[in-house]
Amino acid sequence: MRIGVALGSNLGDRLTNLRAAREAIIDLTGAKDSVLVSPVYETEPIGCEPGANKFLNCVLEIEYDGDPTDLLLELIRVEESLGRDRDHARNVSRKIDIDLLYADELNVENERLQLPHPRLHRRKFVLHPLADIRPNLILPNQTKTVGELLAQIKDSTKVISFAEKW
């Protein structure tokens, strides 16, 4: 199945953090040729502590044949291996943040995972890179494409291209 994964970083060498996460995810799935990778964008932190650095954000779409909840556990291990503390407060600066966005047409709601991601359709910093790789994707529980969802967002969040190829 095709699975969307968002990556974000605002601590340390942000681009190196994204690269390490991307490579770990590709190694995990073993599907290097089928991975779609968006450009990297720089965005202001939303809801973080005062003085937080800007984030770098991107989206990957991977092929994965297992249970998305199992993949989530693997992604948590990737975050931890890259220096993320699992006991961190919500919405604080972090070296790496990995979120599952969707898994084909699946709707999942359990104690560990919600798919599609419940705020995906309102997050410009996720929709923008996703629109680069899948503008015509219609997410579960939505009637508009990713491109249309992005176009209807009226917030002033700046999303600045950072790296086309990384």
Coordinates of N, CA and C in Angstrom, one line a residue:
M1 N 0.8 -1.2 0.0 CA 0.0 0.0 0.0 C 0.9 1.2 0.0
R2 N 0.3 2.3 -0.5 CA 1.1 3.6 -0.5 C 0.8 4.4 0.8
I3 N 1.9 4.8 1.4 CA 1.8 5.5 2.7 C 2.5 6.8 2.7
G4 N 1.8 7.8 3.2 CA 2.4 9.2 3.2 C 3.1 9.4 4.6
V5 N 4.3 9.9 4.6 CA 5.0 10.2 5.8 C 5.6 11.6 5.8
A6 N 5.3 12.3 6.9 CA 5.8 13.7 7.0 C 7.0 13.7 7.9
L7 N 8.0 14.5 7.5 CA 9.3 14.6 8.2 C 9.4 16.1 8.6
G8 N 9.9 16.4 9.8 CA 10.1 17.8 10.2 C 11.3 17.8 11.2
S9 N 12.0 18.9 11.2 CA 13.2 19.1 12.1 C 13.4 20.6 12.3
N10 N 13.7 21.0 13.5 CA 14.0 22.4 13.8 C 15.2 22.5 14.8
L11 N 15.9 21.4 15.0 CA 17.1 21.5 15.9 C 18.3 20.8 15.2
G12 N 19.4 21.4 15.5 CA 20.7 20.8 14.9 C 20.8 21.1 13.4
D13 N 21.4 20.2 12.7 CA 21.6 20.3 11.3 C 20.3 19.7 10.7
R14 N 19.3 20.6 10.5 CA 18.0 20.1 10.1 C 17.9 19.3 8.8
L15 N 18.7 19.7 7.8 CA 18.7 19.0 6.5 C 19.3 17.6 6.7
T16 N 20.4 17.5 7.5 CA 21.0 16.2 7.7 C 20.1 15.3 8.5
N17 N 19.3 15.9 9.4 CA 18.3 15.1 10.2 C 17.3 14.5 9.3
L18 N 16.8 15.4 8.3 CA 15.8 14.8 7.4 C 16.4 13.8 6.5
R19 N 17.6 14.0 6.0 CA 18.2 13.0 5.2 C 18.4 11.6 5.9
A20 N 18.8 11.7 7.2 CA 19.0 10.5 8.0 C 17.7 9.8 8.2
A21 N 16.6 10.5 8.4 CA 15.3 9.9 8.6 C 14.8 9.3 7.3
R22 N 15.0 10.0 6.2 CA 14.6 9.5 4.8 C 15.3 8.2 4.5
E23 N 16.6 8.1 4.8 CA 17.4 6.9 4.5 C 17.0 5.8 5.4
A24 N 16.7 6.1 6.6 CA 16.3 5.0 7.6 C 14.9 4.4 7.2
I25 N 14.0 5.3 6.7 CA 12.7 4.9 6.3 C 12.8 4.0 5.0
I26 N 13.6 4.5 4.1 CA 13.8 3.7 2.8 C 14.4 2.3 3.1
D27 N 15.4 2.3 4.1 CA 16.0 1.0 4.5 C 15.0 0.1 5.1
L28 N 14.1 0.7 5.9 CA 13.1 0.0 6.6 C 12.1 -0.7 5.6
T29 N 11.7 0.0 4.6 CA 10.8 -0.5 3.7 C 11.4 -1.4 2.5
G30 N 12.7 -1.1 2.2 CA 13.3 -1.8 1.2 C 12.8 -1.5 -0.2
A31 N 12.1 -0.4 -0.4 CA 11.5 0.0 -1.6 C 12.0 1.3 -2.2
K32 N 13.3 1.3 -2.4 CA 13.9 2.6 -2.8 C 13.4 3.2 -4.1
D33 N 13.1 2.3 -5.1 CA 12.7 2.8 -6.4 C 11.3 3.3 -6.4
S34 N 10.5 2.9 -5.4 CA 9.1 3.4 -5.4 C 8.8 4.5 -4.5
V35 N 9.8 5.2 -3.9 CA 9.6 6.3 -3.0 C 9.5 7.6 -3.7
L36 N 8.4 8.3 -3.3 CA 8.3 9.7 -3.8 C 8.8 10.6 -2.7
V37 N 9.6 11.6 -3.1 CA 10.2 12.6 -2.2 C 9.9 14.0 -2.6
S38 N 9.3 14.8 -1.7 CA 9.0 16.2 -2.0 C 10.2 17.0 -1.8
P39 N 10.2 18.2 -2.3 CA 11.2 19.2 -1.9 C 11.1 19.5 -0.4
V40 N 12.1 20.1 0.1 CA 12.1 20.5 1.5 C 11.7 22.0 1.6
Y41 N 10.8 22.3 2.6 CA 10.4 23.6 2.8 C 10.7 24.1 4.2
E42 N 10.9 25.4 4.3 CA 11.2 26.0 5.6 C 9.9 26.7 6.1
T43 N 9.5 26.5 7.3 CA 8.3 27.1 7.9 C 8.5 27.6 9.3
E44 N 7.7 28.6 9.7 CA 7.7 29.1 11.0 C 7.2 28.0 12.0
P45 N 7.7 27.9 13.2 CA 7.2 26.9 14.1 C 5.8 27.3 14.6
I46 N 4.9 26.4 14.7 CA 3.5 26.6 15.1 C 3.3 26.0 16.5
G47 N 2.9 26.8 17.4 CA 2.6 26.3 18.8 C 3.8 25.9 19.6
C48 N 5.0 26.2 19.1 CA 6.2 25.8 19.9 C 6.6 26.9 20.9
E49 N 7.6 26.6 21.7 CA 8.1 27.5 22.7 C 8.6 28.8 22.1
P50 N 8.6 29.9 22.8 CA 9.1 31.2 22.3 C 10.6 31.0 21.9
G51 N 10.9 31.6 20.7 CA 12.3 31.6 20.2 C 12.6 30.3 19.5
A52 N 11.7 29.4 19.2 CA 12.0 28.2 18.5 C 12.5 28.5 17.1
N53 N 13.4 27.7 16.6 CA 13.9 27.8 15.3 C 12.8 27.4 14.2
K54 N 13.1 27.8 13.0 CA 12.2 27.4 11.9 C 12.3 25.9 11.6
F55 N 11.3 25.3 11.1 CA 11.3 23.9 10.8 C 11.7 23.7 9.3
L56 N 12.3 22.6 9.0 CA 12.3 22.1 7.6 C 11.3 21.0 7.6
N57 N 10.5 20.9 6.5 CA 9.5 19.9 6.4 C 9.5 19.3 5.0
C58 N 9.2 18.1 4.9 CA 9.0 17.4 3.6 C 8.1 16.2 3.8
V59 N 7.7 15.6 2.7 CA 6.8 14.5 2.7 C 7.4 13.4 1.8
L60 N 7.3 12.1 2.3 CA 7.7 11.0 1.5 C 6.4 10.1 1.3
E61 N 6.4 9.5 0.1 CA 5.3 8.4 0.0 C 6.1 7.2 -0.3
I62 N 5.8 6.1 0.5 CA 6.5 4.9 0.4 C 5.5 3.7 0.1
E63 N 6.1 2.6 -0.4 CA 5.3 1.4 -0.5 C 5.6 0.6 0.7
Y64 N 4.5 0.1 1.3 CA 4.7 -0.7 2.6 C 3.5 -1.8 2.6
D65 N 3.9 -3.0 2.8 CA 2.9 -4.1 2.7 C 2.4 -4.6 4.1
G66 N 2.9 -4.0 5.2 CA 2.5 -4.5 6.5 C 1.4 -3.6 7.1
D67 N 1.2 -3.8 8.4 CA 0.2 -3.1 9.1 C 0.7 -1.7 9.4
P68 N 0.0 -0.6 9.2 CA 0.4 0.7 9.5 C 0.8 1.0 10.9
T69 N 0.1 0.3 11.8 CA 0.4 0.4 13.3 C 1.8 -0.1 13.5
D70 N 2.2 -1.2 12.9 CA 3.5 -1.8 13.0 C 4.6 -0.8 12.4
L71 N 4.2 -0.2 11.3 CA 5.1 0.8 10.7 C 5.3 2.0 11.7
L72 N 4.2 2.4 12.3 CA 4.4 3.5 13.3 C 5.4 3.2 14.3
L73 N 5.4 2.0 14.9 CA 6.3 1.6 15.9 C 7.8 1.6 15.3
E74 N 7.9 1.2 14.1 CA 9.2 1.3 13.5 C 9.7 2.7 13.3
L75 N 8.8 3.6 12.9 CA 9.1 5.0 12.8 C 9.5 5.7 14.1
I76 N 8.8 5.2 15.2 CA 9.2 5.7 16.5 C 10.6 5.3 16.8
R77 N 11.0 4.1 16.5 CA 12.4 3.6 16.7 C 13.3 4.5 15.9
V78 N 13.0 4.8 14.6 CA 13.8 5.7 13.8 C 14.0 7.0 14.5
E79 N 12.9 7.6 15.0 CA 13.0 8.9 15.7 C 14.0 8.8 16.9
E80 N 13.8 7.7 17.7 CA 14.7 7.6 18.8 C 16.1 7.4 18.4
S81 N 16.4 6.6 17.4 CA 17.7 6.4 16.9 C 18.4 7.7 16.4
L82 N 17.6 8.7 16.0 CA 18.1 10.0 15.6 C 18.1 11.0 16.7
G83 N 17.8 10.6 17.9 CA 17.9 11.5 19.0 C 16.7 12.1 19.6
R84 N 15.5 11.6 19.2 CA 14.3 12.2 19.7 C 13.9 11.5 21.0
D85 N 13.6 12.3 22.0 CA 13.2 11.8 23.3 C 11.7 11.6 23.3
R86 N 11.2 10.4 23.5 CA 9.8 10.0 23.5 C 9.0 10.7 24.6
D87 N 9.7 11.2 25.6 CA 9.0 11.8 26.7 C 8.9 13.3 26.6
H88 N 9.1 13.9 25.4 CA 9.1 15.3 25.2 C 7.7 15.9 25.4
A89 N 7.6 17.2 25.7 CA 6.3 17.8 25.8 C 5.8 18.0 24.3
R90 N 4.5 18.2 24.2 CA 3.9 18.4 22.9 C 4.3 19.8 22.4
N91 N 4.5 19.8 21.0 CA 4.8 21.1 20.3 C 6.0 21.8 20.8
V92 N 7.1 21.0 21.1 CA 8.3 21.7 21.4 C 9.3 21.4 20.3
S93 N 10.4 22.1 20.3 CA 11.5 21.9 19.3 C 11.9 20.5 19.3
R94 N 12.3 20.0 18.1 CA 12.8 18.6 18.1 C 13.7 18.4 16.9
K95 N 14.6 17.5 17.1 CA 15.6 17.1 16.1 C 14.9 16.5 14.9
I96 N 14.0 15.6 15.2 CA 13.2 14.9 14.1 C 11.8 14.6 14.6
D97 N 10.9 14.8 13.7 CA 9.5 14.4 13.9 C 9.0 13.7 12.7
I98 N 8.5 12.5 12.9 CA 8.0 11.7 11.8 C 6.5 11.4 12.1
D99 N 5.6 11.7 11.1 CA 4.2 11.4 11.3 C 3.7 10.6 10.1
L100 N 2.9 9.6 10.4 CA 2.2 8.9 9.3 C 1.0 9.8 8.9
L101 N 0.8 10.0 7.6 CA -0.3 10.8 7.1 C -1.5 10.1 6.6
Y102 N -1.2 9.0 5.8 CA -2.3 8.2 5.3 C -1.7 6.9 4.8
A103 N -2.6 5.9 4.6 CA -2.2 4.6 4.1 C -3.3 4.2 3.1
D104 N -3.1 4.5 1.9 CA -4.1 4.3 0.8 C -5.4 4.8 1.3
E105 N -6.5 4.0 1.2 CA -7.8 4.5 1.6 C -8.2 4.0 3.0
L106 N -7.2 3.6 3.8 CA -7.5 3.1 5.1 C -8.0 4.2 6.1
N107 N -8.9 3.8 6.9 CA -9.3 4.6 8.1 C -8.9 3.8 9.3
V108 N -8.0 4.3 10.1 CA -7.5 3.6 11.3 C -7.7 4.5 12.5
E109 N -8.3 4.0 13.5 CA -8.4 4.7 14.7 C -8.2 3.7 15.9
N110 N -7.0 3.8 16.5 CA -6.8 3.0 17.7 C -6.0 3.8 18.7
E111 N -5.6 3.2 19.8 CA -4.9 4.0 20.8 C -3.5 4.5 20.4
R112 N -2.9 4.0 19.3 CA -1.6 4.4 18.8 C -1.7 5.2 17.6
L113 N -2.7 5.1 16.8 CA -2.6 5.7 15.4 C -4.0 6.1 14.9
Q114 N -4.0 7.3 14.3 CA -5.2 7.7 13.5 C -4.8 8.0 12.1
L115 N -5.5 7.3 11.2 CA -5.2 7.6 9.7 C -6.6 7.8 9.0
P116 N -6.6 8.8 8.2 CA -5.6 9.7 7.9 C -5.3 10.6 9.1
H117 N -4.2 11.2 9.1 CA -3.8 12.1 10.2 C -4.9 13.1 10.4
P118 N -5.4 13.3 11.6 CA -6.6 14.1 11.8 C -6.5 15.6 11.5
R119 N -5.3 16.1 11.4 CA -5.1 17.5 11.1 C -4.4 17.8 9.8
L120 N -4.2 16.7 9.0 CA -3.5 16.8 7.8 C -4.1 17.8 6.8
H121 N -5.4 17.8 6.7 CA -6.1 18.7 5.7 C -6.1 20.1 6.1
R122 N -5.6 20.5 7.3 CA -5.5 21.9 7.7 C -4.1 22.4 7.9
R123 N -3.1 21.5 7.6 CA -1.7 21.9 7.8 C -1.0 22.2 6.5
K124 N -0.8 23.5 6.3 CA -0.2 24.0 5.1 C 1.2 23.5 5.0
F125 N 2.0 23.3 6.1 CA 3.3 22.9 6.0 C 3.5 21.4 5.6
V126 N 2.3 20.7 5.7 CA 2.3 19.3 5.2 C 1.7 19.2 3.8
L127 N 0.6 19.9 3.6 CA -0.1 19.9 2.3 C 0.8 20.4 1.2
H128 N 1.6 21.4 1.5 CA 2.4 22.0 0.4 C 3.4 21.0 -0.2
P129 N 4.2 20.3 0.6 CA 5.1 19.3 0.0 C 4.4 18.1 -0.5
L130 N 3.3 17.7 0.1 CA 2.5 16.6 -0.4 C 1.9 17.0 -1.8
A131 N 1.5 18.2 -2.0 CA 1.0 18.6 -3.3 C 2.0 18.6 -4.4
D132 N 3.3 18.7 -4.0 CA 4.4 18.5 -5.0 C 4.5 17.1 -5.5
I133 N 4.2 16.1 -4.7 CA 4.3 14.7 -5.2 C 3.0 14.1 -5.5
R134 N 1.9 14.5 -4.9 CA 0.6 13.9 -5.1 C -0.6 14.9 -5.1
P135 N -0.5 15.9 -6.1 CA -1.5 17.0 -6.1 C -2.9 16.5 -6.3
N136 N -3.1 15.4 -7.0 CA -4.5 14.9 -7.3 C -5.0 13.8 -6.3
L137 N -4.2 13.6 -5.3 CA -4.6 12.6 -4.3 C -5.8 13.1 -3.5
I138 N -6.8 12.2 -3.4 CA -8.0 12.5 -2.5 C -7.8 11.7 -1.3
L139 N -7.6 12.3 -0.2 CA -7.4 11.6 1.1 C -8.7 11.0 1.6
P140 N -8.6 9.9 2.4 CA -9.8 9.3 3.0 C -10.6 10.4 3.8
N141 N -11.9 10.4 3.7 CA -12.8 11.4 4.4 C -12.8 12.8 3.8
Q142 N -12.2 12.9 2.6 CA -12.1 14.2 2.0 C -12.8 14.1 0.6
T143 N -13.2 15.2 0.0 CA -13.8 15.2 -1.3 C -12.9 16.0 -2.3
K144 N -12.0 16.7 -1.8 CA -11.1 17.6 -2.6 C -9.8 16.9 -2.7
T145 N -9.1 17.3 -3.8 CA -7.7 16.8 -3.9 C -6.8 17.5 -2.9
V146 N -5.6 17.0 -2.8 CA -4.6 17.7 -1.9 C -4.3 19.1 -2.4
G147 N -4.2 19.2 -3.7 CA -4.0 20.6 -4.3 C -5.1 21.5 -4.0
E148 N -6.4 21.0 -4.1 CA -7.5 21.9 -3.8 C -7.6 22.2 -2.3
L149 N -7.2 21.3 -1.4 CA -7.2 21.5 0.0 C -6.1 22.6 0.3
L150 N -5.0 22.5 -0.3 CA -3.9 23.5 -0.1 C -4.4 24.9 -0.5
A151 N -5.1 25.0 -1.7 CA -5.5 26.2 -2.2 C -6.6 26.9 -1.4
Q152 N -7.3 26.1 -0.6 CA -8.4 26.8 0.2 C -7.9 27.2 1.6
I153 N -6.6 26.9 2.0 CA -6.1 27.3 3.3 C -5.8 28.8 3.2
K154 N -6.4 29.5 4.1 CA -6.3 31.0 4.1 C -5.4 31.6 5.2
D155 N -4.5 30.7 5.8 CA -3.6 31.2 6.8 C -2.4 31.9 6.2
S156 N -1.7 32.6 7.0 CA -0.6 33.4 6.5 C 0.8 32.7 6.7
T157 N 0.7 31.4 7.0 CA 1.9 30.6 7.2 C 2.8 30.7 6.0
K158 N 4.0 31.1 6.1 CA 4.9 31.1 4.9 C 5.6 29.8 4.8
V159 N 5.6 29.2 3.6 CA 6.2 28.0 3.3 C 7.2 28.4 2.2
I160 N 8.5 28.3 2.5 CA 9.6 28.8 1.6 C 10.4 27.6 1.1
S161 N 10.6 27.5 -0.2 CA 11.3 26.4 -0.7 C 12.8 26.4 -0.2
F162 N 13.3 25.3 0.3 CA 14.6 25.3 0.9 C 15.5 24.4 0.1
A163 N 15.1 23.2 -0.3 CA 15.9 22.4 -1.1 C 15.1 21.5 -2.0
E164 N 15.3 21.7 -3.3 CA 14.5 20.9 -4.3 C 15.0 19.4 -4.3
K165 N 16.3 19.3 -4.3 CA 17.0 17.9 -4.3 C 17.8 17.8 -3.1
W166 N 17.5 16.8 -2.3 CA 18.2 16.6 -1.1 C 18.5 15.2 -0.8

